[in-house]
mmCIF file of C-alpha atoms in Angstrom:
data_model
loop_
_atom_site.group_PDB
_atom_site.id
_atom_site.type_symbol
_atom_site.label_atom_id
_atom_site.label_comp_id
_atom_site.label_asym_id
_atom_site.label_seq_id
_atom_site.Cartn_x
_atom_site.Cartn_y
_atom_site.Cartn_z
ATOM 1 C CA UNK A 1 30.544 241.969 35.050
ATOM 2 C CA UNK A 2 30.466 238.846 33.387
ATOM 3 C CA UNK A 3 30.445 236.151 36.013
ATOM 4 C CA UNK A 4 29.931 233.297 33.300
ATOM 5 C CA UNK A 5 32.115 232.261 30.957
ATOM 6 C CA UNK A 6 31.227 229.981 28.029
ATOM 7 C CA UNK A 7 32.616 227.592 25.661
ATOM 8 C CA UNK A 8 33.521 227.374 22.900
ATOM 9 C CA UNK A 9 33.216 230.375 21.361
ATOM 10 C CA UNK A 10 32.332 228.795 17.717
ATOM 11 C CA UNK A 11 31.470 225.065 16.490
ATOM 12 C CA UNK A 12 30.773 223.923 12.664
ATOM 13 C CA UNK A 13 29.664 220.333 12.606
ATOM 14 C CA UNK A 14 28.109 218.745 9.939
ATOM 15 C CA UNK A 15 24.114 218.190 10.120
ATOM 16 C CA UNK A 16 23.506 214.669 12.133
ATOM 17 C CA UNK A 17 26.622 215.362 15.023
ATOM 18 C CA UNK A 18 26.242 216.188 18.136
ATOM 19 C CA UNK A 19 26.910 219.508 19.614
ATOM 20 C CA UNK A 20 27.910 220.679 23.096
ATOM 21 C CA UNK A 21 28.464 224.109 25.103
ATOM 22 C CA UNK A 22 29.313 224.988 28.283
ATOM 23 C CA UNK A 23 28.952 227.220 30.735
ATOM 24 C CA UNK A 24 31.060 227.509 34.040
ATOM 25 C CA UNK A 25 31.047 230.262 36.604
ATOM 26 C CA UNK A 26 33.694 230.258 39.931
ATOM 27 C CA UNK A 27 30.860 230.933 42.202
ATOM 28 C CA UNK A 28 27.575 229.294 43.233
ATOM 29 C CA UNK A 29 24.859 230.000 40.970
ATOM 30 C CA UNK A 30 21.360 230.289 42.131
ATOM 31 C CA UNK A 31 20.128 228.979 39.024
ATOM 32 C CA UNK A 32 20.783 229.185 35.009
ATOM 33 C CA UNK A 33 18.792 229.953 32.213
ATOM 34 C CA UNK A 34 19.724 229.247 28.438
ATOM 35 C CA UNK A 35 18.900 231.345 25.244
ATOM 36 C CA UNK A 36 18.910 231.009 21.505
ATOM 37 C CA UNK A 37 19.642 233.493 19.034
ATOM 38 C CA UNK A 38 18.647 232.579 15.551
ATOM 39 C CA UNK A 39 20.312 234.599 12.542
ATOM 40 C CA UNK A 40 19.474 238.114 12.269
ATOM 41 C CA UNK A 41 16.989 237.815 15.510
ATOM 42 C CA UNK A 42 17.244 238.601 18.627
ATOM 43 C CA UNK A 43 17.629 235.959 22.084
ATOM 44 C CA UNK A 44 14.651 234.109 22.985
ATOM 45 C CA UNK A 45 14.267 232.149 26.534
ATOM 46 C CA UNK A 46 14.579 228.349 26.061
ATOM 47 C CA UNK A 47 15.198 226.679 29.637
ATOM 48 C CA UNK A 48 15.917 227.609 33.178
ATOM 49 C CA UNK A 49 17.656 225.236 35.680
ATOM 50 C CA UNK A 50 17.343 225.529 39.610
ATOM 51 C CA UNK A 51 18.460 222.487 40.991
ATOM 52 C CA UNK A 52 21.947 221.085 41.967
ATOM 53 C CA UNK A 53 22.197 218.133 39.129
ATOM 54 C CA UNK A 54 19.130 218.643 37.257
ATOM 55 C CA UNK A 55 18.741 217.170 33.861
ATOM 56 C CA UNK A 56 16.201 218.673 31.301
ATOM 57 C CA UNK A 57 15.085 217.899 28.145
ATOM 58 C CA UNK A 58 13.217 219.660 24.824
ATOM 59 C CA UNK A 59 12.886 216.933 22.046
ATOM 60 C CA UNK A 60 16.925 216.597 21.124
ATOM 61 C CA UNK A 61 17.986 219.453 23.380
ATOM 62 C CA UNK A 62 19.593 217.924 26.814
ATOM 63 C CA UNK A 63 20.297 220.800 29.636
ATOM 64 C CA UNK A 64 22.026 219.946 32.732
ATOM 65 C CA UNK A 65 23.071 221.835 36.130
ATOM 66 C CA UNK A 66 26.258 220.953 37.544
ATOM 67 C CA UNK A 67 26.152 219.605 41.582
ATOM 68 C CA UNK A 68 27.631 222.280 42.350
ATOM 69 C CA UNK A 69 25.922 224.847 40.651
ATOM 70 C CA UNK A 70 28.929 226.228 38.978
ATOM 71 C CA UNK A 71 28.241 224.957 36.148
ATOM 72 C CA UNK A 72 25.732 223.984 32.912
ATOM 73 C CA UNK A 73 26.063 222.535 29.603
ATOM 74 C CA UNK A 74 23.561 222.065 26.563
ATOM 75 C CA UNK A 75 23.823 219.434 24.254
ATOM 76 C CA UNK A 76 22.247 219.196 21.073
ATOM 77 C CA UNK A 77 21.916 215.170 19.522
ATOM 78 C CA UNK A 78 22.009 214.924 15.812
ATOM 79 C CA UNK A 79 21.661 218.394 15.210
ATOM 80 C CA UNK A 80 19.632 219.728 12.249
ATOM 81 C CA UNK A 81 20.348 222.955 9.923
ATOM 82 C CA UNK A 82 17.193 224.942 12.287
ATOM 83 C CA UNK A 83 19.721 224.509 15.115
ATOM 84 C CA UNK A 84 21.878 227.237 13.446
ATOM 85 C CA UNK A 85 22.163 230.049 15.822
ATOM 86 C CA UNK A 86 24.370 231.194 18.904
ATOM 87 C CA UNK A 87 23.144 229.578 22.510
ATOM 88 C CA UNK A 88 24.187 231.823 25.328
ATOM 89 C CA UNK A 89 23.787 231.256 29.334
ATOM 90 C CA UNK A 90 22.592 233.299 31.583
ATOM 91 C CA UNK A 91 22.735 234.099 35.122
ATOM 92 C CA UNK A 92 21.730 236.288 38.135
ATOM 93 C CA UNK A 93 24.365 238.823 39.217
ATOM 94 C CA UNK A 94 26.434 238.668 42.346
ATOM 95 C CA UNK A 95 24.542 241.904 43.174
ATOM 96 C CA UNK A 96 21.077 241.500 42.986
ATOM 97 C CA UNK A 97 18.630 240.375 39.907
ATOM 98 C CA UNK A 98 20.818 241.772 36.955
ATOM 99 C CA UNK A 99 20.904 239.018 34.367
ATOM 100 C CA UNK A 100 24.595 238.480 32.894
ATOM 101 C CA UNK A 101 25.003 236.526 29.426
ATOM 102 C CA UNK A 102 28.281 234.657 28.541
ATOM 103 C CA UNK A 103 29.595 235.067 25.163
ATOM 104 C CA UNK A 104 27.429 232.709 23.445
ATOM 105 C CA UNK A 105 28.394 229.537 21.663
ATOM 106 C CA UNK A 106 28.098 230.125 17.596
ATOM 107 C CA UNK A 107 26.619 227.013 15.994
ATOM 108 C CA UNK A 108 27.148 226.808 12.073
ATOM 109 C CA UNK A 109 25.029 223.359 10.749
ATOM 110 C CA UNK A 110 26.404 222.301 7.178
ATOM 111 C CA UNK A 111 24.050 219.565 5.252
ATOM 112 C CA UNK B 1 0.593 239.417 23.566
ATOM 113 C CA UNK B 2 3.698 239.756 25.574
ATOM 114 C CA UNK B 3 6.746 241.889 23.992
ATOM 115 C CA UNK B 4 9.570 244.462 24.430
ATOM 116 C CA UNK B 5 9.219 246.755 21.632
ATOM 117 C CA UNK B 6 12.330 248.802 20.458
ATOM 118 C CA UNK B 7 12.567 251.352 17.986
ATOM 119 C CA UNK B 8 14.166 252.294 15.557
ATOM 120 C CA UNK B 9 15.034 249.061 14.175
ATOM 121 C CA UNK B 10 18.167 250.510 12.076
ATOM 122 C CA UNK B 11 19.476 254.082 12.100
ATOM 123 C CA UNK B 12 22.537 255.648 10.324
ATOM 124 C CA UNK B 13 23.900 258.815 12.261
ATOM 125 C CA UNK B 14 26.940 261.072 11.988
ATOM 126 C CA UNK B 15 29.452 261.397 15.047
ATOM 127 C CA UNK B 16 28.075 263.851 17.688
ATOM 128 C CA UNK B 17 24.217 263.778 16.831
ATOM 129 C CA UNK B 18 22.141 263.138 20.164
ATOM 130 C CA UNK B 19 19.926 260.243 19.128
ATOM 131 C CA UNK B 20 17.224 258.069 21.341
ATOM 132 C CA UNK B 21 16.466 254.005 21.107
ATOM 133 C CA UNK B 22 12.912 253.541 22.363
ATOM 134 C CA UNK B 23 11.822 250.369 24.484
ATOM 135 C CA UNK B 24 8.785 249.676 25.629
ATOM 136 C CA UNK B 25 7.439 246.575 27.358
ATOM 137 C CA UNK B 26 3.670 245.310 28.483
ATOM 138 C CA UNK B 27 4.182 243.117 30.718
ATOM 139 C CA UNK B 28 4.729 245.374 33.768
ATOM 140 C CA UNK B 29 8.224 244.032 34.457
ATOM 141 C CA UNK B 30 10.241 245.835 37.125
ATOM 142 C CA UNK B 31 13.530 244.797 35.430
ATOM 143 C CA UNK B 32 14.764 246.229 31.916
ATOM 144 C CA UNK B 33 17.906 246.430 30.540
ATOM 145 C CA UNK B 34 19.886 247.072 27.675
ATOM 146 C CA UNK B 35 22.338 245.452 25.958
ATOM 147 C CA UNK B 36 24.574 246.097 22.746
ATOM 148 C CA UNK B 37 26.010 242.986 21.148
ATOM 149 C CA UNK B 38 29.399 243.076 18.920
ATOM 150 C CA UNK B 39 31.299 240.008 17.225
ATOM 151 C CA UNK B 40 33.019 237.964 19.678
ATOM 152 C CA UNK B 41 31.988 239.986 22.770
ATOM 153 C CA UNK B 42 28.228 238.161 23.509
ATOM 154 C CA UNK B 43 25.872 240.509 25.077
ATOM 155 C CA UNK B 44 27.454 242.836 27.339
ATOM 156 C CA UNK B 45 25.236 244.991 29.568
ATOM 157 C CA UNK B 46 25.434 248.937 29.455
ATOM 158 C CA UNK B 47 22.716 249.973 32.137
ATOM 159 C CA UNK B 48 19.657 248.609 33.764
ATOM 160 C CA UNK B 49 16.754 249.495 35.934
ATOM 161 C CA UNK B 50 15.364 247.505 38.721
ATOM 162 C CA UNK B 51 12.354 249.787 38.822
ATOM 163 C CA UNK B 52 10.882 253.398 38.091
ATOM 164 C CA UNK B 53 13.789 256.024 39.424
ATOM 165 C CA UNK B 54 16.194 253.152 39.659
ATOM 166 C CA UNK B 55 19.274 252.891 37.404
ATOM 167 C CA UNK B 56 22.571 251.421 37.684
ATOM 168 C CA UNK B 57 25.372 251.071 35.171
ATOM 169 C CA UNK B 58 26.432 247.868 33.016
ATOM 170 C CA UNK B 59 29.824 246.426 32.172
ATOM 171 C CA UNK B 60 30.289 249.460 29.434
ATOM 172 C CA UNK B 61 28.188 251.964 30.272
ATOM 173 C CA UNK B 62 30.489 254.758 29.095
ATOM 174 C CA UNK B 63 29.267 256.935 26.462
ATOM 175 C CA UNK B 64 25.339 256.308 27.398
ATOM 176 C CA UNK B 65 22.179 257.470 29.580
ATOM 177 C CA UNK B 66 19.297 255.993 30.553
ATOM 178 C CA UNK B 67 16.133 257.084 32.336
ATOM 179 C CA UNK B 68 13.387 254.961 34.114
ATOM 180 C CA UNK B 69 10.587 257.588 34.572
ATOM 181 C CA UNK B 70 7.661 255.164 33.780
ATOM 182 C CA UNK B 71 7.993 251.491 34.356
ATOM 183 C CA UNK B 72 6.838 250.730 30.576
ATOM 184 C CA UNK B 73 9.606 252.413 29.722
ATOM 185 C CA UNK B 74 13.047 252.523 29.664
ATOM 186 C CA UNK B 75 15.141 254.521 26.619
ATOM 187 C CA UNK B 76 18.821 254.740 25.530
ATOM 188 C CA UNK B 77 20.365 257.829 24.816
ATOM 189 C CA UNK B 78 23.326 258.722 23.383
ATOM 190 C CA UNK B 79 23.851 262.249 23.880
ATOM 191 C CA UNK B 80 27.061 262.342 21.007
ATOM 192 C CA UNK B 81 27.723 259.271 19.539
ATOM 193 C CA UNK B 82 30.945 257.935 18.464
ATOM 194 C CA UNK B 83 31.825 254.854 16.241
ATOM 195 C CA UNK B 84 32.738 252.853 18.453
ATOM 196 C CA UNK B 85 29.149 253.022 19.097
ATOM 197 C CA UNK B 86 28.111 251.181 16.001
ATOM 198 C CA UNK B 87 26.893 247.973 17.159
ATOM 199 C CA UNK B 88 23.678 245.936 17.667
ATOM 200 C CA UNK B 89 21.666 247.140 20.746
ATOM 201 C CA UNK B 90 18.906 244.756 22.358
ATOM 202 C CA UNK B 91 16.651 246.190 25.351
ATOM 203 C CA UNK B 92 15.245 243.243 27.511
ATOM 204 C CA UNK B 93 12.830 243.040 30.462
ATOM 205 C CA UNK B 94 12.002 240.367 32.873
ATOM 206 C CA UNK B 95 10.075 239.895 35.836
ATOM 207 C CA UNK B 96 12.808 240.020 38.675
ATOM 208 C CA UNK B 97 10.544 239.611 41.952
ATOM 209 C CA UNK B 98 12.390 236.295 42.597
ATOM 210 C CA UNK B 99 15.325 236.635 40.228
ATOM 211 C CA UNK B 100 13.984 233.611 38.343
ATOM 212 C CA UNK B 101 12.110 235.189 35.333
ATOM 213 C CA UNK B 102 13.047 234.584 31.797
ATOM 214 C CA UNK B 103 14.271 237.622 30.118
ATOM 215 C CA UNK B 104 12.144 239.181 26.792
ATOM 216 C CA UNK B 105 14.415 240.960 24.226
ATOM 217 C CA UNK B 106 13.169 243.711 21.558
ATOM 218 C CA UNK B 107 13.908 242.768 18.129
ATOM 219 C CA UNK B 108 17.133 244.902 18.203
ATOM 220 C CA UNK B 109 18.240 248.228 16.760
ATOM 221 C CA UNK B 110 21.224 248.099 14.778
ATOM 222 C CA UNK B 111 23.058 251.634 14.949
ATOM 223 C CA UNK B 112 25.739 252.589 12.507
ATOM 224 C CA UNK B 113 27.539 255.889 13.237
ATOM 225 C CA UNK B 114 29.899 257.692 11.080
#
């Protein structure tokens, strides 16, 4: 089942704020990967994280891996109307290689 | 160029009509999956396939079959569907060798049954 749970489930901010989701699991994650969904289309890959504490970045996009591996965020800096969309996580089952989603953040941009 | 491609893209059925989402993928993935997606659920998983032969349920699986008899391959049947089947269905496949590849989605199906 769904090992990762993400929050929060919706967030309207007004184009120029900052936006932040996260993603937290109660066991040890080998690694993450993050996904955005774009109105109307369907998820498309944007990051994956491996290491305890790592820090990535794509242009205003900021990803991070907790030290623990438990847990991940994505922050968005000033965000723009194209960052519309719902960001989910991702992870590896407890199982094997099945690939569990959270619930997705929904992002709503307003000019 | 690299894609999962699902079909049909929208269908409109009646309660108890067998019908069959196509997905097909080029990039010779083991791994494929599929996935409906509701409002305020995410994307939960209803079965997936590690390889040819190889199938193993979701989260909601109930109400759904799948078969894996080509590794291209890898449809969605739902032998009488229900309403509470109407939903948006995504079929995905990744390379799963080291359980680090990125996933590729199909472009969706959205069902509506009545």
């Amino acid at each position: 089942g769904q090992q990762v749970m993400q929050i929060p489930q919706y967030q309207h901010v007004q184009e120029g704020e900052d936006f932040t989701t996260y993603c937290n699991s109660s066991t040890t994650l080998s690694n993450i990967q993050w996904y955005k969904q774009r109105p109307g289309g369907h998820p498309v890959f944007l990051i994956q994280l491996v290491k305890s504490g790592e820090v990535k970045k794509q242009k205003r996009l900021t990803f991070q891996f907790g030290e623990a591996k438990k847990n991940s965020s994505l922050h968005i800096t000033a965000t723009q109307t194209t960052d519309v969309g719902t960001y989910f996580c991702a992870a590896n089952s407890n199982s094997g290689y099945a690939l569990n989603f959270g619930k997705g953040t929904s992002l709503l941009v307003t000019p | 160029e690299a894609q999962v491609t699902q079909n049909p893209r929208y269908l409109i059925t009646v309660t108890g009509k067998k019908l069959t989402v196509t997905c097909s993928q080029n990039m010779n993935h083991e791994y494929m999956s599929w996935y409906r997606q509701d409002p305020g659920l995410g994307l939960r998983q209803i079965y997936y396939s590690m390889n040819v032969e190889v199938t193993d349920k979701g989260d909601v699986p109930e109400g759904y079959k799948v078969s894996r008899k080509e590794k291209r391959n890898f449809p969605l049947i739902l032998e009488s569907p229900s309403p509470n089947q109407t939903s948006l269905y995504f079929c995905a496949s990744r390379d799963s060798r080291t359980g680090m590849g990125r996933a590729f989605f199909g472009q969706g199906t959205r069902l509506t049954v009545v």
